[in-house]
């Protein structure tokens, strides 16, 4: 039962299912939303350049909630989703985070992105409410997570190395690096620089850009001054489109290596032949578990999954399984069990219903989801593989898998 507030249009609709099985037999605490429901919050951008992150993540979480409620809910409580728009703004996100916890009674919060997670994670820790982000790669979280802060997306410490690895493996010896000058952009872009130099390559320029400008010709001239054959770009889609359009107009040469924000079918289609032969890094879209999720996502939206949607589906499932394993829906109990239900020594499951069945049989569970193994370490991080994608002039094609073990340089 999603409820939306903030900058998003209010729309309320009920997802009703019978409450049966083990979940109905267990007593638990509930968040705000009524005695028969438990509230899970979502904090994501629903407006602005990265609004697609919130919209697509919400679809994925709704798929998981439908399945959870159909399996009997969480400890006898039907799940209600309440969303807040972070606007990719730290001040807005702080207010929204407090509302989700103090007014809505969320037992867990999904999100936000790298733009705003550093500003709100202390609130989750202080309030004792688990925060599980499917969309935050910021390396700032590498050593600051755990206990109450987790993520199902892989750190930029690996993602940036993945971009450097793509440049190296495709034969480029000199690259330039451009990134938007915010938390997410710096986190990813600087890791590309460090990674490529560690591989023995040369970084000819490192350019931080302000998002949302009408012209990047000056920045492009600096980036391409030494004729790099490959330029890594970390930005949102609007800024990325402006940069690539002006690069094409100036006929500066080389190919792009784009961050996962631009590894979407819509962006590839919009840019068309301008991107042909360029690369992008993104979550690995492969394997039976991913394909099962992708089919569900297409059935719901008539669109292909976007980056981070599999991670969002997994985040909701693992929160629900942690509550089921605890036998109660309190935030503290959920947080205490997140690592346990992702540990590799349990029965492997990839959805809530199967996990609930394993718990009912007295077994521990190892949730391996649509995005890959979700094995949280003590700092709440995962090490999932990446995909290397190439543009054919209208879409992205997966042409290589990058394992975490490939990125130990």
CSV table of C-alpha atoms in Angstrom, one decimal:
chain,number,residue,atom,x,y,z
A,1,UNK,CA,0.0,0.0,0.0
A,2,UNK,CA,2.2,2.9,-1.2
A,3,UNK,CA,1.7,6.4,0.2
A,4,UNK,CA,3.5,9.3,-1.5
A,5,UNK,CA,4.3,12.7,-0.1
A,6,UNK,CA,6.8,15.5,-0.6
A,7,UNK,CA,7.0,16.8,-4.2
A,8,UNK,CA,5.4,13.7,-5.6
A,9,UNK,CA,1.7,13.8,-6.5
A,10,UNK,CA,-0.3,12.1,-3.7
A,11,UNK,CA,-1.8,8.8,-4.9
A,12,UNK,CA,-2.9,6.1,-2.6
A,13,UNK,CA,-3.8,2.6,-3.7
A,14,UNK,CA,-4.2,-0.6,-1.7
A,15,UNK,CA,-2.6,-3.9,-2.4
A,16,UNK,CA,-4.7,-6.3,-0.5
A,17,UNK,CA,-4.0,-10.0,0.0
A,18,UNK,CA,-5.0,-12.6,2.5
A,19,UNK,CA,-2.7,-12.9,5.5
A,20,UNK,CA,-1.9,-16.5,5.8
A,21,UNK,CA,0.8,-19.1,6.7
A,22,UNK,CA,3.6,-18.5,9.1
A,23,UNK,CA,3.4,-14.7,8.9
A,24,UNK,CA,-0.2,-14.8,10.2
A,25,UNK,CA,0.7,-16.9,13.2
A,26,UNK,CA,3.5,-14.6,14.4
A,27,UNK,CA,2.9,-11.5,16.5
A,28,UNK,CA,4.9,-8.4,15.7
A,29,UNK,CA,5.3,-4.7,16.1
A,30,UNK,CA,4.0,-2.5,13.3
A,31,UNK,CA,5.0,0.9,12.1
A,32,UNK,CA,2.5,3.7,11.5
A,33,UNK,CA,-0.3,2.9,9.1
A,34,UNK,CA,-2.6,0.8,11.2
A,35,UNK,CA,-2.6,-2.3,13.3
A,36,UNK,CA,-2.7,-4.6,10.3
A,37,UNK,CA,0.2,-3.0,8.4
A,38,UNK,CA,3.9,-2.4,8.8
A,39,UNK,CA,5.4,0.7,7.2
A,40,UNK,CA,8.5,0.8,5.1
A,41,UNK,CA,9.8,4.1,4.0
A,42,UNK,CA,11.5,5.0,0.7
A,43,UNK,CA,13.6,8.1,0.3
A,44,UNK,CA,14.6,8.7,-3.3
A,45,UNK,CA,14.7,11.6,-5.8
A,46,UNK,CA,11.3,11.7,-7.6
A,47,UNK,CA,12.0,15.1,-9.3
A,48,UNK,CA,15.0,16.6,-11.1
A,49,UNK,CA,17.7,15.1,-13.2
A,50,UNK,CA,17.7,11.7,-11.5
A,51,UNK,CA,13.9,11.4,-11.0
A,52,UNK,CA,14.0,8.1,-12.9
A,53,UNK,CA,15.9,6.6,-10.0
A,54,UNK,CA,13.0,7.1,-7.6
A,55,UNK,CA,10.3,6.1,-10.1
A,56,UNK,CA,12.0,2.9,-11.3
A,57,UNK,CA,13.1,1.9,-7.8
A,58,UNK,CA,9.5,2.3,-6.5
A,59,UNK,CA,8.2,0.0,-9.2
A,60,UNK,CA,10.8,-2.7,-8.2
A,61,UNK,CA,9.9,-2.3,-4.5
A,62,UNK,CA,6.2,-2.6,-5.3
A,63,UNK,CA,6.9,-5.9,-7.1
A,64,UNK,CA,8.6,-7.2,-3.9
A,65,UNK,CA,5.8,-5.9,-1.7
A,66,UNK,CA,3.1,-7.6,-3.8
A,67,UNK,CA,5.0,-10.9,-3.4
A,68,UNK,CA,5.5,-10.4,0.3
A,69,UNK,CA,1.9,-9.5,1.0
A,70,UNK,CA,0.7,-12.5,-1.1
A,71,UNK,CA,2.9,-14.7,1.1
A,72,UNK,CA,1.2,-13.5,4.2
A,73,UNK,CA,3.0,-10.2,4.9
A,74,UNK,CA,5.7,-9.7,7.5
A,75,UNK,CA,4.9,-11.4,10.7
A,76,UNK,CA,1.2,-11.1,10.0
A,77,UNK,CA,1.3,-7.5,8.9
A,78,UNK,CA,0.7,-6.3,5.4
A,79,UNK,CA,3.5,-4.0,4.1
A,80,UNK,CA,2.7,-0.4,3.4
A,81,UNK,CA,5.2,1.7,1.4
A,82,UNK,CA,5.6,5.4,2.1
A,83,UNK,CA,7.8,7.5,-0.2
A,84,UNK,CA,9.4,10.8,0.2
A,85,UNK,CA,11.1,12.9,-2.5
A,86,UNK,CA,14.7,13.8,-1.5
A,87,UNK,CA,15.0,16.1,-4.5
A,88,UNK,CA,18.7,15.0,-4.5
A,89,UNK,CA,19.1,17.8,-2.0
A,90,UNK,CA,20.7,17.2,1.4
A,91,UNK,CA,18.5,19.6,3.4
A,92,UNK,CA,15.3,18.2,1.9
A,93,UNK,CA,16.5,14.7,2.5
A,94,UNK,CA,17.1,15.3,6.2
A,95,UNK,CA,13.6,16.6,6.7
A,96,UNK,CA,12.1,13.7,4.7
A,97,UNK,CA,14.2,11.2,6.7
A,98,UNK,CA,12.9,12.5,10.0
A,99,UNK,CA,9.3,12.5,8.7
A,100,UNK,CA,9.6,8.8,7.6
A,101,UNK,CA,10.9,7.8,11.0
A,102,UNK,CA,9.0,10.1,13.4
A,103,UNK,CA,5.7,10.7,11.7
A,104,UNK,CA,5.2,7.7,9.5
A,105,UNK,CA,6.8,5.1,11.9
A,106,UNK,CA,8.9,3.4,9.2
A,107,UNK,CA,10.6,0.3,10.5
A,108,UNK,CA,13.2,0.5,7.7
A,109,UNK,CA,14.0,3.0,5.0
A,110,UNK,CA,15.1,2.2,1.5
A,111,UNK,CA,17.4,4.6,-0.2
A,112,UNK,CA,18.6,7.3,-0.8
A,113,UNK,CA,21.3,7.9,-3.4
A,114,UNK,CA,24.9,9.0,-3.0
A,115,UNK,CA,23.8,12.7,-3.2
A,116,UNK,CA,22.0,12.6,0.1
A,117,UNK,CA,22.9,9.4,2.1
A,118,UNK,CA,25.9,11.0,3.8
A,119,UNK,CA,23.5,13.6,5.2
A,120,UNK,CA,20.9,11.2,6.6
A,121,UNK,CA,22.7,8.1,7.7
A,122,UNK,CA,23.6,9.6,11.1
A,123,UNK,CA,19.8,10.0,11.6
A,124,UNK,CA,19.2,6.4,10.9
A,125,UNK,CA,22.0,5.4,13.3
A,126,UNK,CA,20.8,7.8,16.1
A,127,UNK,CA,17.1,6.6,15.8
A,128,UNK,CA,18.0,3.0,15.4
A,129,UNK,CA,16.2,2.5,12.1
A,130,UNK,CA,17.8,0.4,9.4
A,131,UNK,CA,18.6,2.2,6.2
A,132,UNK,CA,19.2,0.0,3.1
A,133,UNK,CA,20.1,1.8,0.0
A,134,UNK,CA,19.9,0.2,-3.4
A,135,UNK,CA,21.3,3.3,-5.1
A,136,UNK,CA,24.2,4.7,-3.1
A,137,UNK,CA,27.7,3.9,-4.4
A,138,UNK,CA,29.5,6.6,-2.5
A,139,UNK,CA,32.8,5.4,-1.1
A,140,UNK,CA,32.2,7.5,2.0
A,141,UNK,CA,30.0,4.6,3.2
A,142,UNK,CA,32.8,2.0,2.9
A,143,UNK,CA,33.8,2.2,6.5
A,144,UNK,CA,30.9,4.1,8.0
A,145,UNK,CA,28.1,1.6,7.4
A,146,UNK,CA,27.0,-1.4,9.3
A,147,UNK,CA,24.7,-1.9,12.3
A,148,UNK,CA,22.0,0.4,10.8
A,149,UNK,CA,23.2,1.4,7.4
A,150,UNK,CA,23.5,-1.0,4.5
A,151,UNK,CA,23.4,-1.0,0.7
A,152,UNK,CA,22.6,-3.5,-2.0
A,153,UNK,CA,24.5,-1.5,-4.6
A,154,UNK,CA,28.3,-1.9,-4.9
A,155,UNK,CA,30.6,0.8,-3.7
A,156,UNK,CA,32.2,3.3,-6.1
A,157,UNK,CA,35.5,2.0,-4.7
A,158,UNK,CA,34.8,-0.9,-7.0
A,159,UNK,CA,32.7,0.8,-9.6
A,160,UNK,CA,35.3,3.4,-10.4
A,161,UNK,CA,37.9,0.7,-10.6
A,162,UNK,CA,35.5,-1.1,-13.0
A,163,UNK,CA,35.5,1.9,-15.3
A,164,UNK,CA,39.3,2.0,-15.2
A,165,UNK,CA,39.3,-1.7,-15.9
A,166,UNK,CA,37.1,-1.2,-19.0
A,167,UNK,CA,39.4,1.5,-20.4
A,168,UNK,CA,42.5,-0.7,-19.8
A,169,UNK,CA,40.9,-3.9,-21.2
A,170,UNK,CA,39.7,-2.1,-24.4
A,171,UNK,CA,43.2,-1.0,-25.2
A,172,UNK,CA,43.3,2.6,-24.0
A,173,UNK,CA,46.6,4.0,-22.5
A,174,UNK,CA,45.6,7.6,-22.0
A,175,UNK,CA,42.2,8.8,-20.7
A,176,UNK,CA,40.6,11.9,-19.3
A,177,UNK,CA,38.1,11.9,-16.4
A,178,UNK,CA,35.1,14.2,-16.1
A,179,UNK,CA,32.6,14.1,-13.2
A,180,UNK,CA,29.9,16.2,-11.7
A,181,UNK,CA,31.1,18.1,-8.6
A,182,UNK,CA,29.0,16.4,-6.0
A,183,UNK,CA,29.3,13.6,-3.6
A,184,UNK,CA,28.4,10.8,-6.0
A,185,UNK,CA,30.4,12.3,-8.9
A,186,UNK,CA,33.6,12.9,-6.9
A,187,UNK,CA,33.4,9.5,-5.3
A,188,UNK,CA,33.2,7.6,-8.6
A,189,UNK,CA,35.4,9.9,-10.7
A,190,UNK,CA,38.4,10.1,-8.4
A,191,UNK,CA,38.3,6.3,-8.1
A,192,UNK,CA,38.6,6.0,-11.9
A,193,UNK,CA,41.7,8.2,-11.8
A,194,UNK,CA,43.3,6.2,-9.0
A,195,UNK,CA,42.4,2.9,-10.6
A,196,UNK,CA,43.6,3.7,-14.1
A,197,UNK,CA,46.9,5.0,-12.7
A,198,UNK,CA,47.3,1.8,-10.6
A,199,UNK,CA,46.9,-0.1,-13.9
A,200,UNK,CA,49.8,1.8,-15.4
A,201,UNK,CA,47.8,4.1,-17.5
A,202,UNK,CA,48.0,7.9,-17.9
A,203,UNK,CA,45.2,10.3,-16.9
A,204,UNK,CA,45.7,13.4,-19.0
A,205,UNK,CA,43.0,15.5,-17.3
A,206,UNK,CA,40.7,15.4,-14.3
A,207,UNK,CA,37.7,17.8,-14.7
A,208,UNK,CA,35.0,18.5,-12.2
A,209,UNK,CA,31.9,20.1,-13.7
A,210,UNK,CA,28.9,21.8,-12.3
A,211,UNK,CA,25.6,20.0,-13.1
A,212,UNK,CA,22.8,21.5,-15.2
A,213,UNK,CA,24.8,24.1,-17.2
A,214,UNK,CA,23.8,25.0,-20.7
A,215,UNK,CA,27.4,24.9,-22.0
A,216,UNK,CA,30.4,22.6,-21.2
A,217,UNK,CA,32.5,23.6,-24.2
A,218,UNK,CA,35.3,25.0,-22.0
A,219,UNK,CA,35.4,21.8,-19.9
A,220,UNK,CA,35.4,19.7,-23.0
A,221,UNK,CA,38.3,21.6,-24.5
A,222,UNK,CA,40.3,21.0,-21.3
A,223,UNK,CA,39.4,17.3,-21.2
A,224,UNK,CA,40.4,16.7,-24.8
A,225,UNK,CA,43.4,19.0,-24.9
A,226,UNK,CA,45.8,16.1,-25.0
A,227,UNK,CA,43.7,13.9,-27.3
A,228,UNK,CA,42.8,11.1,-24.9
A,229,UNK,CA,41.2,8.2,-26.7
A,230,UNK,CA,38.8,7.4,-23.8
A,231,UNK,CA,37.0,9.8,-21.5
A,232,UNK,CA,35.2,8.7,-18.4
A,233,UNK,CA,32.1,10.7,-17.6
A,234,UNK,CA,30.2,10.5,-14.3
A,235,UNK,CA,26.9,12.5,-14.3
A,236,UNK,CA,23.2,12.4,-14.6
A,237,UNK,CA,21.4,12.0,-17.9
A,238,UNK,CA,20.6,15.7,-18.5
A,239,UNK,CA,24.1,16.9,-17.9
A,240,UNK,CA,25.5,13.9,-19.8
A,241,UNK,CA,23.3,14.7,-22.8
A,242,UNK,CA,24.5,18.3,-22.9
A,243,UNK,CA,28.2,17.3,-22.7
A,244,UNK,CA,27.9,14.5,-25.3
A,245,UNK,CA,25.9,16.7,-27.7
A,246,UNK,CA,28.5,19.5,-27.5
A,247,UNK,CA,31.4,16.9,-27.8
A,248,UNK,CA,29.8,15.6,-31.0
A,249,UNK,CA,29.3,19.2,-32.4
A,250,UNK,CA,33.0,19.9,-31.8
A,251,UNK,CA,34.1,16.6,-33.3
A,252,UNK,CA,36.6,16.0,-30.5
A,253,UNK,CA,37.1,12.3,-31.1
A,254,UNK,CA,37.6,9.5,-28.7
A,255,UNK,CA,35.0,7.3,-27.0
A,256,UNK,CA,33.1,7.7,-23.8
A,257,UNK,CA,33.0,5.5,-20.7
A,258,UNK,CA,29.8,6.4,-18.9
A,259,UNK,CA,28.7,5.9,-15.3
A,260,UNK,CA,25.7,3.7,-14.5
A,261,UNK,CA,23.3,6.7,-14.3
A,262,UNK,CA,23.5,6.9,-18.1
A,263,UNK,CA,23.4,3.1,-18.7
A,264,UNK,CA,19.7,3.2,-19.5
A,265,UNK,CA,17.9,2.2,-22.6
A,266,UNK,CA,16.2,5.5,-22.8
A,267,UNK,CA,19.5,7.4,-22.7
A,268,UNK,CA,21.1,5.2,-25.3
A,269,UNK,CA,18.1,5.6,-27.6
A,270,UNK,CA,18.0,9.3,-27.2
A,271,UNK,CA,21.8,9.8,-27.9
A,272,UNK,CA,21.7,7.4,-30.9
A,273,UNK,CA,24.7,7.2,-33.2
A,274,UNK,CA,26.6,9.8,-31.2
A,275,UNK,CA,27.3,7.1,-28.6
A,276,UNK,CA,28.1,4.2,-31.0
A,277,UNK,CA,31.3,2.4,-29.9
A,278,UNK,CA,31.2,4.1,-26.4
A,279,UNK,CA,31.1,2.1,-23.2
A,280,UNK,CA,29.1,2.2,-19.9
A,281,UNK,CA,29.4,0.4,-16.6
A,282,UNK,CA,26.3,-0.9,-14.8
A,283,UNK,CA,24.9,-3.6,-12.7
A,284,UNK,CA,25.2,-7.0,-14.3
A,285,UNK,CA,22.0,-7.8,-16.1
A,286,UNK,CA,22.3,-11.5,-16.4
A,287,UNK,CA,21.5,-14.9,-14.8
A,288,UNK,CA,18.3,-16.7,-14.2
A,289,UNK,CA,17.4,-14.7,-11.0
A,290,UNK,CA,17.8,-11.4,-12.8
A,291,UNK,CA,15.8,-12.6,-15.8
A,292,UNK,CA,13.0,-13.7,-13.6
A,293,UNK,CA,12.9,-10.2,-12.0
A,294,UNK,CA,13.2,-8.5,-15.4
A,295,UNK,CA,10.1,-10.3,-16.7
A,296,UNK,CA,8.1,-9.2,-13.6
A,297,UNK,CA,9.3,-5.6,-14.1
A,298,UNK,CA,8.3,-5.6,-17.8
A,299,UNK,CA,4.9,-7.1,-16.9
A,300,UNK,CA,4.4,-4.2,-14.4
A,301,UNK,CA,5.8,-1.3,-16.4
A,302,UNK,CA,6.0,-2.3,-20.1
A,303,UNK,CA,9.6,-1.2,-19.9
A,304,UNK,CA,13.0,-2.9,-19.4
A,305,UNK,CA,14.5,-2.6,-15.9
A,306,UNK,CA,16.6,0.4,-15.2
A,307,UNK,CA,19.9,0.5,-13.3
A,308,UNK,CA,19.4,-0.2,-9.6
A,309,UNK,CA,15.9,-1.7,-9.9
A,310,UNK,CA,17.2,-5.2,-9.2
A,311,UNK,CA,19.0,-3.8,-6.1
A,312,UNK,CA,15.8,-2.1,-5.0
A,313,UNK,CA,13.8,-5.4,-5.3
A,314,UNK,CA,16.5,-7.1,-3.3
A,315,UNK,CA,16.6,-4.4,-0.6
A,316,UNK,CA,12.9,-4.8,0.1
A,317,UNK,CA,13.1,-8.6,0.2
A,318,UNK,CA,16.1,-8.7,2.6
A,319,UNK,CA,14.4,-6.3,5.0
A,320,UNK,CA,11.3,-8.5,5.0
A,321,UNK,CA,13.3,-11.6,5.6
A,322,UNK,CA,15.3,-10.0,8.4
A,323,UNK,CA,12.0,-9.2,10.1
A,324,UNK,CA,10.7,-12.7,9.5
A,325,UNK,CA,13.9,-14.3,10.9
A,326,UNK,CA,13.5,-12.1,14.0
A,327,UNK,CA,9.9,-12.9,14.5
A,328,UNK,CA,9.1,-9.2,15.0
A,329,UNK,CA,8.9,-6.0,13.0
A,330,UNK,CA,10.8,-3.7,15.3
A,331,UNK,CA,13.6,-1.6,13.6
A,332,UNK,CA,16.2,-3.0,15.9
A,333,UNK,CA,15.3,-6.6,15.3
A,334,UNK,CA,15.4,-6.0,11.5
A,335,UNK,CA,18.8,-4.4,11.7
A,336,UNK,CA,20.2,-7.2,13.8
A,337,UNK,CA,19.2,-9.9,11.3
A,338,UNK,CA,20.1,-8.2,7.9
A,339,UNK,CA,23.6,-9.8,7.8
A,340,UNK,CA,22.3,-13.2,9.0
A,341,UNK,CA,19.8,-13.6,6.2
A,342,UNK,CA,22.4,-12.8,3.6
A,343,UNK,CA,25.1,-15.1,5.0
A,344,UNK,CA,26.4,-17.7,2.6
A,345,UNK,CA,26.0,-20.6,5.0
A,346,UNK,CA,22.1,-20.6,4.8
A,347,UNK,CA,19.6,-22.1,2.4
A,348,UNK,CA,19.9,-20.2,-0.8
A,349,UNK,CA,16.7,-18.3,-1.7
A,350,UNK,CA,15.9,-15.5,-4.1
A,351,UNK,CA,12.4,-14.3,-3.1
A,352,UNK,CA,10.5,-13.7,0.1
A,353,UNK,CA,8.1,-16.7,-0.2
A,354,UNK,CA,10.9,-19.2,-0.5
A,355,UNK,CA,12.8,-17.6,2.3
A,356,UNK,CA,9.8,-17.6,4.6
A,357,UNK,CA,9.3,-21.3,3.8
A,358,UNK,CA,12.9,-22.0,4.8
A,359,UNK,CA,12.6,-20.1,8.0
A,360,UNK,CA,9.4,-22.0,8.8
A,361,UNK,CA,11.3,-25.3,8.3
A,362,UNK,CA,13.8,-24.1,10.9
A,363,UNK,CA,16.6,-23.3,8.4
A,364,UNK,CA,18.7,-20.2,8.1
A,365,UNK,CA,18.6,-18.4,4.8
A,366,UNK,CA,21.1,-16.9,2.3
A,367,UNK,CA,19.3,-14.4,0.2
A,368,UNK,CA,20.9,-14.2,-3.3
A,369,UNK,CA,18.8,-11.9,-5.3
A,370,UNK,CA,18.1,-10.4,-8.7
A,371,UNK,CA,21.2,-8.2,-8.5
A,372,UNK,CA,23.5,-11.1,-7.4
A,373,UNK,CA,24.7,-12.4,-4.0
A,374,UNK,CA,23.7,-9.9,-1.3
A,375,UNK,CA,26.4,-10.9,1.3
A,376,UNK,CA,26.6,-7.9,3.6
A,377,UNK,CA,30.0,-7.4,5.3
A,378,UNK,CA,30.2,-5.9,8.8
A,379,UNK,CA,30.1,-2.4,7.3
A,380,UNK,CA,27.0,-3.1,5.3
A,381,UNK,CA,28.7,-3.4,1.9
A,382,UNK,CA,28.3,-5.9,-0.9
A,383,UNK,CA,30.6,-6.9,-3.7
A,384,UNK,CA,28.5,-7.6,-6.7
A,385,UNK,CA,29.8,-8.0,-10.3
A,386,UNK,CA,29.4,-5.3,-12.9
A,387,UNK,CA,28.5,-5.4,-16.6
A,388,UNK,CA,30.5,-3.8,-19.3
A,389,UNK,CA,28.1,-2.4,-21.9
A,390,UNK,CA,28.8,-1.1,-25.4
A,391,UNK,CA,26.5,1.2,-27.4
A,392,UNK,CA,25.5,0.0,-30.9
A,393,UNK,CA,24.1,3.5,-31.7
A,394,UNK,CA,20.7,3.0,-30.1
A,395,UNK,CA,20.9,0.6,-27.2
A,396,UNK,CA,23.4,-0.9,-24.7
A,397,UNK,CA,24.7,-4.4,-25.2
A,398,UNK,CA,26.3,-6.4,-22.4
A,399,UNK,CA,29.6,-7.7,-23.7
A,400,UNK,CA,31.6,-8.6,-20.6
A,401,UNK,CA,31.2,-9.4,-17.0
A,402,UNK,CA,33.5,-7.7,-14.4
A,403,UNK,CA,33.9,-9.7,-11.2
A,404,UNK,CA,34.9,-8.0,-8.0
A,405,UNK,CA,38.0,-10.3,-8.0
A,406,UNK,CA,39.1,-8.5,-11.2
A,407,UNK,CA,39.3,-5.2,-9.3
A,408,UNK,CA,41.9,-5.9,-6.7
A,409,UNK,CA,44.5,-3.5,-8.1
